[in-house]
């Protein structure tokens, strides 16, 4: 117990000191977030969503809360990796911390659909075997990333959805909660605000739908990628989707190749952003394919896909990635992305804004 | 009216003569199905599913029925392209013919889930804009490919699922049918047979699930890819999924990058087979990426992905593809794939078996 207090105090102290330093590293341009690792490397990178995250809209208290939670999460995964645990285990347990926090749009903090419910999506992929598991549109699963992993290892399927996925969860003793667990006042207010802006918008319905709902919203998906000491890569993503989403919309988070991809031959990627564009650009697999077939570095591939291809389509958001050498990248074309990276030397970088 | 009779007679006559010729072309090895086209080319390729399709299990009558329907379908799309219509229009209308036939596992002929219902998936992609639309798990949509196209052009989303997708369909006046429309005795018998084989299987549950249900089953998804006179590519896929599927499983057909992909810079692809492997291998986008980044021909890329990568993972099935020069490919690693291709010179190839 004393150890835990000591550890937490250390974490908080470290966080406060480190935050100013690391922010500087990440402030000017995200490609610089890539750090070279030695051959016996391991490492972990996380995101808590990308979007219109501006310093002027935040407070020092809120920044500190986000930074502390990002650090708490990444240290959970880093501990697992440090002790020889698998990248899959690190990805799942790290994402659990973010899912259990109301700060991020995943698990507890999931946004509301147009009907005022929380529909959660998640996926996970094992770079060693190319096994994958995903769930879409679940409303009673406390930690969708755990269910995604169960789908991967204990079903012959990759993607389960809705009630069927929840039935499978019950069979497998995955933790079920009442849908009211996901209620947070903050997210309900966001929904009300978005609905109000539709009513008052002086645009046609489609344009109204696009602009105030998505462009100005924070996306808030969470994700994690990791390389373990055995050289195995894994990636995972978990989300509540988009505020005011309709018609059982499914975004990129449960889509292997778009929201999540891991392959020991190349890299592991988790996406966050305007999901429709990530699906159309097959973002996560495209980065991997550029590394594999074009010989680009992870940094070059991530830059090209996020800053050029995705942006040219009109898509906004970002990715985190780690390659099989331990090189890490946090690339985004939005004003900010909640993010953190930590290598085998326990060097931690945490960032929120682009500048 | 007389013209239609004349046309149908011509089609049937042509079909009977052509079938023997074209079968020979496709019998030995599917890579040979690629045909070079001149610069002003247009073309269309379709599939009606891949799997354990063996001559010994068929009859001349059944072969003739499949061949006639494949030819009817491809000629619908070919006519559209010939008169300057778009590849998207050709893909949708061609797939409608296959969806409306009980012969294929899509639309009318969809297989049953474990609960004895028909859950349909479809997706479509426009290679000119990289726009895409998809639906998963719909139970009342007569032609899921039409709904997928409507999602693409009339919603801000790419993938809608279940009841939400059906609600959107009603708003957009997409044809709704009673779920009983999809009942066919043949598919119900397949479900009963599969359920019986699970009971009697002397294997553990998971292995039982894998083997008799999937490996020995025909997959029967339908798909179409086309290049129009303007140089625009499109791809579409529609399916009833897998007999006895559980837990609202979603396969590769509605997944952009796995079941369907089109990009004017490279090619258009539609997949059919054991969906889970196609998702894990991101098959459709991987073929496009090899063409774009590695400089492989469509034929080389399709061969490598289907005969090596997919097979090494344990996945079975096939793809159809057409590139932006009009080169066509029909590649599969199963005993057979229902398929047809037709170029600007009206050369038609139809095939069922590998050998």
XYZ file of C-alpha atoms in Angstrom:
710
model
C 0.000 0.000 0.000
C 2.794 2.380 0.939
C 4.451 1.490 -2.302
C 1.340 2.505 -4.218
C 1.209 5.898 -2.468
C 4.874 6.401 -3.155
C 4.414 5.383 -6.756
C 1.448 7.696 -7.235
C 3.281 10.615 -5.614
C 6.194 9.914 -7.871
C 3.915 9.778 -10.878
C 2.293 13.104 -9.996
C 5.608 14.783 -9.311
C 7.110 13.379 -12.453
C 4.052 14.416 -14.401
C 4.187 18.039 -13.258
C 7.863 18.399 -14.021
C 7.828 16.457 -17.206
C 4.770 18.098 -18.653
C 6.417 21.413 -19.456
C 9.486 19.748 -20.924
C 7.622 17.259 -23.041
C 5.094 19.739 -24.254
C 7.925 21.701 -25.800
C 9.129 18.627 -27.652
C 5.745 18.089 -29.223
C 4.670 21.650 -29.717
C 6.062 22.679 -33.057
C 5.452 19.710 -35.298
C 4.183 16.255 -34.559
C 6.594 14.395 -36.892
C 9.317 15.324 -34.430
C 7.609 13.099 -31.923
C 9.314 10.124 -33.536
C 12.130 8.804 -31.375
C 14.716 6.193 -32.402
C 15.007 3.105 -30.187
C 17.781 0.520 -29.803
C 17.363 -3.017 -31.116
C 16.151 -4.565 -27.836
C 13.558 -1.839 -27.542
C 10.043 -1.901 -26.295
C 7.658 1.014 -26.208
C 4.139 2.240 -25.924
C 2.163 5.154 -27.371
C -1.366 6.270 -26.522
C -3.901 8.825 -27.688
C -7.023 10.227 -26.092
C -8.510 11.775 -29.201
C -7.702 14.512 -31.710
C -9.693 17.579 -32.701
C -10.184 21.268 -32.100
C -8.306 21.183 -28.799
C -7.212 24.765 -28.131
C -5.356 26.149 -25.130
C -7.735 29.125 -24.973
C -10.668 26.750 -24.368
C -8.899 24.876 -21.558
C -7.756 25.605 -18.001
C -4.566 24.638 -16.178
C -6.685 22.302 -13.992
C -8.191 20.533 -16.988
C -4.789 20.242 -18.684
C -3.382 18.736 -15.498
C -6.266 16.262 -15.257
C -5.766 15.077 -18.849
C -2.000 14.895 -18.457
C -2.227 12.936 -15.217
C -4.677 10.412 -16.693
C -2.588 9.964 -19.840
C 0.470 9.328 -17.685
C -1.394 6.941 -15.371
C -2.593 4.974 -18.392
C 0.732 4.761 -20.219
C 2.569 3.709 -17.049
C 0.168 0.766 -16.633
C 1.104 -0.535 -20.070
C 4.765 0.333 -19.667
C 4.986 -1.698 -16.431
C 3.532 -4.724 -18.237
C 6.039 -4.405 -21.076
C 8.964 -3.790 -18.720
C 8.235 -7.049 -16.913
C 8.125 -9.006 -20.156
C 4.359 -8.908 -20.635
C 2.827 -8.993 -24.097
C 1.987 -5.951 -26.180
C -1.614 -7.202 -26.378
C -1.891 -7.220 -22.598
C -0.321 -3.755 -22.379
C -2.686 -2.351 -25.006
C -5.794 -3.775 -23.322
C -4.904 -2.700 -19.777
C -3.776 0.770 -20.837
C -6.992 1.363 -22.760
C -8.990 0.182 -19.714
C -7.615 3.145 -17.725
C -8.759 5.573 -20.427
C -12.137 3.800 -20.817
C -12.743 4.080 -17.069
C -12.124 7.844 -17.049
C -14.942 10.288 -17.894
C -12.357 12.551 -19.586
C -12.233 10.612 -22.841
C -14.879 9.609 -25.389
C -14.669 5.866 -24.718
C -16.190 3.651 -22.040
C -17.401 5.789 -19.110
C -17.000 9.084 -20.982
C -18.683 7.995 -24.233
C -20.688 10.620 -26.108
C -24.425 10.311 -26.766
C -26.103 9.349 -30.013
C -28.947 11.399 -31.450
C -31.362 9.159 -29.485
C -29.507 9.883 -26.238
C -27.862 6.494 -25.828
C -24.194 5.479 -25.746
C -23.106 3.096 -28.487
C -19.522 1.946 -28.102
C -17.084 0.517 -30.646
C -13.637 -1.033 -30.167
C -11.055 -3.195 -31.894
C -7.722 -4.851 -31.162
C -5.125 -6.513 -33.399
C -2.198 -8.825 -32.729
C 0.727 -8.073 -35.045
C 2.290 -11.504 -34.520
C -0.630 -13.502 -35.927
C -2.714 -10.799 -37.640
C -5.549 -11.989 -35.406
C -8.089 -9.317 -34.671
C -11.287 -8.756 -32.721
C -13.819 -5.937 -32.769
C -17.240 -4.903 -31.514
C -19.614 -2.237 -32.822
C -22.624 -0.573 -31.269
C -22.568 -2.147 -27.791
C -24.474 -0.315 -25.042
C -23.821 -2.354 -21.873
C -20.125 -3.317 -22.035
C -18.012 -1.486 -19.440
C -14.748 -2.027 -21.328
C -15.351 -2.647 -25.038
C -11.622 -3.296 -25.640
C -11.864 -6.385 -23.369
C -14.789 -7.669 -25.385
C -12.892 -7.029 -28.625
C -9.997 -9.124 -27.291
C -12.416 -11.890 -26.288
C -13.919 -11.877 -29.791
C -10.369 -12.289 -31.139
C -9.343 -15.189 -28.923
C -12.617 -16.972 -28.151
C -14.784 -16.688 -31.271
C -14.210 -17.628 -34.890
C -15.248 -14.099 -35.863
C -13.523 -10.722 -36.085
C -16.425 -8.268 -35.798
C -19.575 -8.696 -33.698
C -22.228 -6.018 -33.359
C -25.094 -4.796 -31.191
C -27.190 -7.253 -29.190
C -25.317 -10.245 -30.594
C -22.010 -8.912 -29.305
C -23.609 -8.370 -25.888
C -24.995 -11.904 -25.860
C -21.491 -13.186 -26.611
C -20.140 -10.982 -23.784
C -22.534 -12.586 -21.293
C -21.476 -16.078 -22.383
C -17.842 -15.093 -21.802
C -18.355 -13.321 -18.461
C -17.261 -9.936 -19.766
C -18.288 -7.154 -17.360
C -21.775 -5.847 -18.154
C -23.097 -2.538 -16.799
C -26.453 -0.806 -16.941
C -26.528 1.695 -19.837
C -26.933 4.455 -17.213
C -23.287 3.823 -16.221
C -22.279 5.794 -19.321
C -24.372 8.857 -18.428
C -22.262 11.959 -17.787
C -23.667 15.464 -17.575
C -20.875 16.838 -19.737
C -21.701 14.554 -22.662
C -25.454 15.169 -22.331
C -24.811 18.907 -22.505
C -22.686 18.368 -25.647
C -25.581 16.524 -27.239
C -28.031 19.283 -26.320
C -25.645 21.911 -27.657
C -25.148 20.061 -30.919
C -28.895 19.518 -31.346
C -29.501 23.209 -30.677
C -26.910 24.234 -33.264
C -28.703 22.113 -35.879
C -31.981 23.899 -35.192
C -30.447 27.327 -35.543
C -28.117 26.524 -38.416
C -28.868 28.548 -41.558
C -27.618 25.796 -43.816
C -29.162 22.841 -45.559
C -29.437 19.719 -43.450
C -26.399 17.951 -44.783
C -24.056 20.898 -44.413
C -25.472 21.578 -40.966
C -24.763 18.000 -40.075
C -21.194 18.208 -41.223
C -20.042 21.461 -39.799
C -21.131 22.165 -36.239
C -21.354 18.475 -35.335
C -18.068 17.223 -36.507
C -15.570 19.841 -37.514
C -15.914 21.738 -34.263
C -16.195 18.705 -32.026
C -13.431 16.934 -30.225
C -13.362 13.325 -31.309
C -12.009 11.786 -28.136
C -11.485 8.192 -29.215
C -8.748 6.454 -27.189
C -6.075 4.139 -28.516
C -2.822 2.394 -27.705
C -0.019 0.758 -29.677
C 2.843 -1.206 -28.176
C 5.969 -3.190 -28.999
C 6.946 -5.807 -26.415
C 10.352 -7.297 -25.596
C 9.610 -10.315 -27.802
C 9.196 -8.004 -30.800
C 5.440 -8.398 -31.030
C 3.321 -5.411 -31.982
C -0.299 -4.773 -30.972
C -2.819 -1.985 -31.512
C -6.193 -1.184 -29.974
C -8.838 1.532 -30.239
C -12.005 2.230 -28.216
C -14.629 4.934 -28.697
C -18.111 6.264 -28.073
C -18.174 7.530 -31.641
C -19.572 10.902 -32.621
C -21.939 13.121 -30.599
C -25.445 13.038 -32.110
C -24.604 10.119 -34.442
C -27.672 8.587 -36.066
C -28.838 5.410 -37.737
C -26.516 3.079 -35.823
C -23.559 4.717 -37.525
C -20.299 2.776 -37.208
C -17.055 4.751 -37.393
C -13.493 3.647 -38.084
C -12.594 2.468 -34.580
C -13.907 -1.119 -34.976
C -12.696 -1.371 -38.571
C -9.438 -3.300 -38.969
C -7.303 -1.390 -41.494
C -8.990 1.967 -40.818
C -9.007 2.551 -37.041
C -6.627 -0.194 -35.960
C -3.879 -2.239 -37.613
C -0.856 -4.174 -36.358
C 1.618 -6.307 -38.261
C 4.989 -7.464 -36.904
C 6.408 -6.994 -40.397
C 5.786 -3.260 -40.212
C 4.039 -1.313 -37.440
C 1.031 -0.898 -35.165
C -1.384 2.026 -35.677
C -4.417 3.419 -33.834
C -6.474 6.235 -35.376
C -8.615 9.030 -33.989
C -10.572 11.584 -35.927
C -13.406 11.972 -38.350
C -14.049 8.257 -38.811
C -15.666 8.360 -42.227
C -12.478 9.744 -43.792
C -10.325 7.199 -41.991
C -12.482 4.397 -43.430
C -12.359 5.809 -46.962
C -8.570 6.292 -46.780
C -8.017 2.925 -45.000
C -5.596 4.967 -42.908
C -4.021 2.406 -40.538
C -3.333 -0.182 -43.252
C -2.216 2.473 -45.720
C 0.563 3.592 -43.360
C 1.648 -0.024 -42.904
C 1.533 -0.643 -46.672
C 3.732 2.391 -47.385
C 6.291 1.090 -44.882
C 6.146 -2.443 -46.301
C 5.931 -1.812 -50.037
C 7.457 1.634 -50.504
C 10.194 1.340 -47.896
C 9.140 4.547 -46.163
C 9.901 5.033 -42.487
C 6.936 5.014 -40.121
C 7.445 8.751 -39.706
C 7.386 9.427 -43.458
C 4.381 7.184 -44.040
C 2.365 8.674 -41.165
C 3.173 12.224 -42.315
C 2.154 11.547 -45.908
C -1.132 9.836 -44.993
C -2.264 12.290 -42.278
C -0.886 15.598 -43.585
C -1.449 15.030 -47.300
C -3.779 12.181 -48.298
C -6.287 12.515 -45.454
C -6.203 16.314 -45.492
C -6.737 16.409 -49.266
C -9.850 14.267 -48.837
C -11.089 16.746 -46.215
C -10.465 14.450 -43.262
C -9.199 15.576 -39.885
C -7.628 13.630 -37.042
C -4.462 11.788 -36.225
C -2.751 8.502 -35.486
C -0.268 7.030 -33.071
C 2.156 4.376 -34.281
C 5.108 2.245 -33.308
C 7.186 0.135 -35.674
C 8.951 -3.174 -35.119
C 12.173 -1.311 -34.233
C 10.450 0.719 -31.539
C 10.278 3.986 -33.512
C 7.243 5.911 -32.358
C 5.089 8.513 -34.071
C 2.184 10.774 -33.055
C 0.899 12.520 -36.165
C -2.206 14.727 -36.416
C -3.597 17.475 -38.641
C -5.920 18.989 -36.019
C -5.260 21.719 -33.448
C -4.485 19.100 -30.828
C -4.328 15.436 -29.891
C -4.167 14.069 -26.336
C -1.123 11.810 -26.494
C 1.773 10.204 -24.676
C 4.722 7.971 -25.564
C 7.176 6.054 -23.392
C 10.202 4.007 -24.414
C 12.333 1.299 -22.794
C 14.512 3.986 -21.172
C 11.377 5.277 -19.436
C 11.556 8.543 -21.353
C 8.050 9.929 -21.280
C 6.558 12.485 -23.651
C 3.068 13.884 -23.122
C 1.272 16.423 -25.287
C -2.077 18.046 -25.861
C -1.706 20.932 -28.343
C 0.084 21.271 -31.626
C 1.512 24.665 -30.785
C -40.949 -5.782 -76.521
C -39.863 -7.699 -79.592
C -36.440 -6.292 -79.106
C -36.312 -7.658 -75.559
C -37.289 -11.142 -76.756
C -34.728 -10.951 -79.484
C -32.126 -9.753 -77.043
C -32.890 -12.503 -74.523
C -32.796 -15.171 -77.252
C -29.488 -13.792 -78.382
C -28.215 -13.812 -74.803
C -29.256 -17.419 -74.258
C -27.825 -18.559 -77.579
C -24.623 -16.679 -76.949
C -24.472 -18.059 -73.438
C -24.755 -21.700 -74.559
C -22.066 -21.332 -77.195
C -19.779 -19.142 -75.206
C -19.933 -21.168 -72.026
C -17.869 -24.088 -73.331
C -15.274 -21.780 -74.874
C -14.921 -19.503 -71.914
C -14.817 -22.291 -69.395
C -11.719 -23.575 -71.098
C -10.059 -20.188 -70.815
C -10.584 -20.134 -67.095
C -10.135 -23.798 -66.289
C -6.428 -24.185 -65.725
C -5.418 -21.176 -63.699
C -7.257 -18.078 -62.646
C -4.342 -15.638 -63.203
C -4.813 -16.274 -66.928
C -8.172 -14.613 -66.625
C -6.454 -11.235 -66.873
C -6.988 -9.626 -70.238
C -5.206 -6.514 -71.576
C -7.412 -3.685 -72.779
C -6.742 -0.712 -75.065
C -6.538 2.819 -73.662
C -10.177 3.789 -74.311
C -11.291 0.637 -72.566
C -14.190 -0.018 -70.315
C -15.016 -3.307 -68.660
C -16.895 -5.144 -65.984
C -16.217 -8.204 -63.823
C -18.602 -9.991 -61.458
C -18.526 -12.822 -58.964
C -21.259 -14.876 -57.372
C -19.169 -16.354 -54.573
C -16.193 -18.681 -54.133
C -15.879 -21.936 -52.223
C -16.014 -25.702 -52.519
C -17.813 -25.579 -55.846
C -17.165 -28.963 -57.477
C -18.443 -30.292 -60.784
C -19.311 -33.630 -59.164
C -21.762 -31.864 -56.840
C -23.491 -29.984 -59.645
C -25.730 -30.842 -62.603
C -25.736 -29.511 -66.170
C -29.081 -27.810 -65.384
C -27.668 -26.048 -62.330
C -24.535 -24.997 -64.211
C -26.702 -23.591 -66.980
C -28.830 -21.686 -64.468
C -25.791 -20.090 -62.821
C -24.162 -19.301 -66.141
C -27.321 -17.727 -67.542
C -27.804 -15.543 -64.466
C -24.159 -14.418 -64.427
C -24.470 -13.497 -68.095
C -27.782 -11.701 -67.588
C -26.227 -9.682 -64.754
C -23.002 -8.729 -66.507
C -24.849 -7.679 -69.658
C -26.966 -5.260 -67.616
C -23.831 -3.487 -66.392
C -22.112 -3.738 -69.755
C -25.016 -2.024 -71.511
C -24.807 0.851 -69.020
C -21.065 1.248 -69.588
C -21.390 0.936 -73.380
C -23.839 3.826 -73.446
C -21.540 6.018 -71.385
C -23.107 5.314 -68.000
C -21.041 5.451 -64.833
C -19.212 2.532 -63.291
C -21.170 3.147 -60.054
C -24.471 2.769 -61.891
C -23.220 -0.371 -63.647
C -22.036 -1.910 -60.367
C -25.324 -1.222 -58.569
C -27.619 -2.434 -61.334
C -25.537 -5.543 -62.035
C -25.538 -6.500 -58.361
C -29.325 -5.970 -58.248
C -29.742 -8.819 -60.761
C -27.683 -11.150 -58.570
C -29.434 -9.964 -55.370
C -32.834 -10.689 -56.941
C -31.886 -14.277 -57.818
C -32.236 -17.074 -55.235
C -29.086 -18.702 -56.683
C -26.631 -16.459 -54.821
C -26.076 -15.692 -51.135
C -27.161 -12.058 -51.332
C -30.583 -10.405 -51.344
C -33.297 -12.978 -52.121
C -30.955 -15.972 -51.719
C -29.324 -14.875 -48.436
C -28.360 -17.621 -45.989
C -29.829 -17.894 -42.497
C -28.175 -16.932 -39.235
C -28.131 -19.285 -36.283
C -31.420 -17.711 -35.140
C -33.018 -18.406 -38.529
C -33.076 -14.833 -39.796
C -31.387 -13.218 -42.790
C -28.943 -10.433 -41.990
C -27.586 -8.721 -45.065
C -24.410 -6.668 -45.564
C -23.274 -4.592 -48.552
C -20.840 -1.868 -49.560
C -19.992 0.254 -52.579
C -17.050 2.531 -53.365
C -16.464 5.248 -55.953
C -12.868 5.217 -57.201
C -13.074 8.812 -58.464
C -13.785 10.402 -55.073
C -12.989 7.565 -52.655
C -16.542 8.016 -51.400
C -18.032 4.879 -49.948
C -21.242 3.601 -48.401
C -22.035 0.411 -46.531
C -24.707 -1.301 -44.461
C -24.414 -4.209 -42.023
C -27.021 -6.501 -40.514
C -30.139 -5.269 -42.306
C -33.123 -7.647 -42.402
C -35.767 -5.835 -44.479
C -33.861 -4.243 -47.377
C -34.589 -5.922 -50.721
C -31.391 -4.655 -52.366
C -28.722 -3.792 -49.780
C -26.383 -2.453 -52.483
C -28.935 0.306 -53.258
C -29.004 1.263 -49.580
C -25.192 1.266 -49.458
C -25.152 3.683 -52.405
C -27.750 5.878 -50.676
C -25.603 5.939 -47.509
C -22.695 7.075 -49.690
C -24.500 9.887 -51.498
C -27.165 11.001 -49.022
C -25.654 10.647 -45.538
C -22.498 12.008 -43.927
C -21.621 8.449 -42.876
C -19.954 5.469 -44.515
C -21.301 2.531 -42.481
C -24.783 2.210 -40.977
C -25.996 -0.902 -39.200
C -29.117 -2.794 -38.121
C -32.289 -0.924 -37.241
C -30.654 2.473 -37.735
C -29.748 1.602 -41.318
C -33.348 0.472 -41.903
C -34.708 3.698 -40.436
C -32.455 5.631 -42.817
C -33.721 3.426 -45.698
C -37.341 4.351 -44.914
C -36.462 8.060 -44.876
C -34.875 7.666 -48.301
C -37.614 5.522 -49.873
C -35.368 2.516 -50.383
C -37.441 -0.618 -51.101
C -38.391 -2.432 -47.888
C -39.653 -6.017 -47.840
C -41.009 -8.275 -45.133
C -38.195 -10.463 -43.727
C -40.122 -13.490 -45.075
C -39.140 -12.341 -48.606
C -35.684 -13.807 -47.941
C -36.999 -17.256 -46.979
C -35.878 -19.973 -49.377
C -36.219 -23.683 -48.676
C -32.697 -24.348 -49.942
C -31.098 -21.969 -47.423
C -33.250 -23.240 -44.544
C -32.110 -26.787 -45.356
C -28.488 -25.596 -45.347
C -28.987 -24.144 -41.886
C -30.575 -27.368 -40.611
C -27.748 -29.412 -42.124
C -25.104 -27.206 -40.575
C -26.805 -27.276 -37.166
C -27.042 -31.078 -37.385
C -23.360 -31.390 -38.220
C -22.487 -29.365 -35.118
C -24.460 -31.765 -32.923
C -22.781 -34.831 -34.378
C -19.317 -33.354 -34.720
C -16.689 -35.180 -32.667
C -14.636 -32.064 -32.231
C -14.497 -29.287 -29.738
C -16.964 -26.486 -30.324
C -14.571 -24.090 -31.924
C -13.151 -26.563 -34.403
C -16.661 -27.752 -35.167
C -17.634 -24.226 -35.860
C -14.756 -23.682 -38.200
C -14.769 -26.803 -40.233
C -18.176 -28.012 -41.348
C -19.684 -24.540 -41.312
C -17.192 -22.611 -43.251
C -14.584 -24.664 -45.032
C -17.160 -26.912 -46.667
C -19.706 -24.211 -47.345
C -20.062 -22.146 -50.438
C -19.725 -18.510 -49.528
C -21.925 -17.069 -52.239
C -21.361 -13.338 -51.741
C -21.889 -11.369 -54.946
C -19.781 -8.523 -56.242
C -19.046 -6.337 -59.231
C -16.212 -4.059 -60.328
C -16.293 -1.782 -63.355
C -14.312 0.788 -65.322
C -16.398 3.284 -67.311
C -15.540 5.248 -70.448
C -14.614 8.285 -68.338
C -11.938 6.230 -66.582
C -13.793 5.988 -63.281
C -13.587 2.786 -61.279
C -16.225 1.434 -58.874
C -16.630 -1.690 -56.745
C -19.552 -3.201 -54.851
C -20.249 -6.285 -52.759
C -23.471 -7.699 -51.297
C -23.998 -10.760 -49.106
C -26.118 -12.708 -46.678
C -22.955 -13.635 -44.790
C -22.311 -17.080 -43.413
C -24.850 -19.854 -42.746
C -25.447 -20.236 -38.989
C -23.570 -17.026 -38.147
C -24.089 -15.893 -34.563
C -23.843 -12.808 -32.374
C -24.641 -10.312 -35.161
C -21.367 -11.229 -36.828
C -20.262 -8.812 -39.539
C -18.056 -10.183 -42.318
C -15.800 -8.431 -44.806
C -18.451 -7.436 -47.345
C -19.422 -4.107 -45.699
C -15.828 -3.312 -44.730
C -14.121 -0.811 -47.039
C -10.573 -2.098 -47.605
C -11.446 -5.734 -46.906
C -14.485 -6.670 -49.006
C -14.625 -3.671 -51.321
C -12.158 -1.035 -52.511
C -11.936 1.269 -55.532
C -9.417 3.963 -56.358
C -8.975 5.557 -59.790
C -5.232 5.660 -59.126
C -5.077 1.849 -59.059
C -7.960 -0.598 -59.305
C -11.366 -1.737 -58.065
C -11.715 -4.962 -56.064
C -14.605 -7.027 -54.660
C -13.912 -9.997 -52.367
C -15.705 -13.254 -51.612
C -14.691 -15.915 -49.156
C -14.089 -16.556 -45.505
C -14.701 -12.971 -44.385
C -12.667 -13.038 -41.176
C -9.447 -13.686 -43.104
C -10.261 -11.003 -45.644
C -10.680 -8.482 -42.807
C -7.421 -9.508 -41.109
C -5.505 -9.339 -44.403
C -7.283 -6.114 -45.525
C -7.406 -7.901 -48.885
C -8.975 -5.343 -51.231
C -6.802 -2.436 -50.083
C -3.699 -4.605 -49.927
C -4.018 -5.451 -53.626
C -4.457 -1.758 -54.446
C -1.478 -0.816 -52.231
C 0.807 -3.349 -53.964
C -0.177 -1.870 -57.342
C 0.323 1.709 -56.100
C 3.431 1.407 -53.939
C 5.201 -1.673 -55.292
C 4.412 -1.159 -58.960
C 2.992 -4.649 -59.334
C 0.423 -5.342 -62.029
C -3.121 -6.047 -60.834
C -2.560 -9.670 -61.836
C 0.656 -9.996 -59.802
C -0.826 -8.243 -56.777
C -4.017 -10.326 -56.804
C -2.033 -13.555 -57.183
C 0.317 -12.733 -54.314
C -2.473 -11.714 -51.920
C -4.910 -14.560 -52.679
C -2.524 -17.457 -53.434
C 0.177 -16.640 -50.877
C -0.699 -14.173 -48.119
C -4.329 -15.182 -47.629
C -3.605 -18.899 -48.023
C -0.725 -18.726 -45.536
C -3.102 -17.211 -42.978
C -5.506 -20.101 -43.611
C -8.026 -18.024 -45.523
C -9.981 -19.215 -48.538
C -11.855 -17.292 -51.200
C -11.198 -15.025 -54.108
C -11.485 -11.581 -55.636
C -12.434 -9.917 -58.872
C -10.620 -6.795 -59.981
C -10.227 -4.291 -62.781
C -7.539 -1.642 -63.020
C -7.632 1.852 -64.470
C -6.346 0.506 -67.801
C -9.145 -2.039 -68.033
C -7.028 -5.078 -67.118
C -9.269 -7.602 -65.403
C -8.523 -10.376 -62.929
C -10.519 -13.176 -61.272
C -8.286 -14.819 -58.670
C -9.334 -17.489 -56.156
C -7.750 -20.220 -54.051
C -10.897 -22.343 -53.691
C -12.230 -25.144 -55.904
C -14.442 -22.692 -57.715
C -15.787 -19.179 -58.021
C -18.869 -18.131 -59.963
C -17.548 -15.377 -62.199
C -17.796 -13.466 -65.446
C -15.900 -10.691 -67.214
C -16.750 -8.589 -70.265
C -14.660 -5.975 -72.044
C -15.346 -3.097 -74.427
C -15.089 -5.495 -77.382
C -17.974 -7.466 -75.843
C -15.708 -10.476 -75.254
C -17.397 -12.437 -72.509
C -15.749 -14.985 -70.225
C -17.793 -16.997 -67.737
C -16.479 -19.591 -65.296
C -17.478 -21.716 -62.359
C -14.714 -24.229 -61.592
C -10.976 -23.946 -61.318
C -10.325 -27.104 -63.294
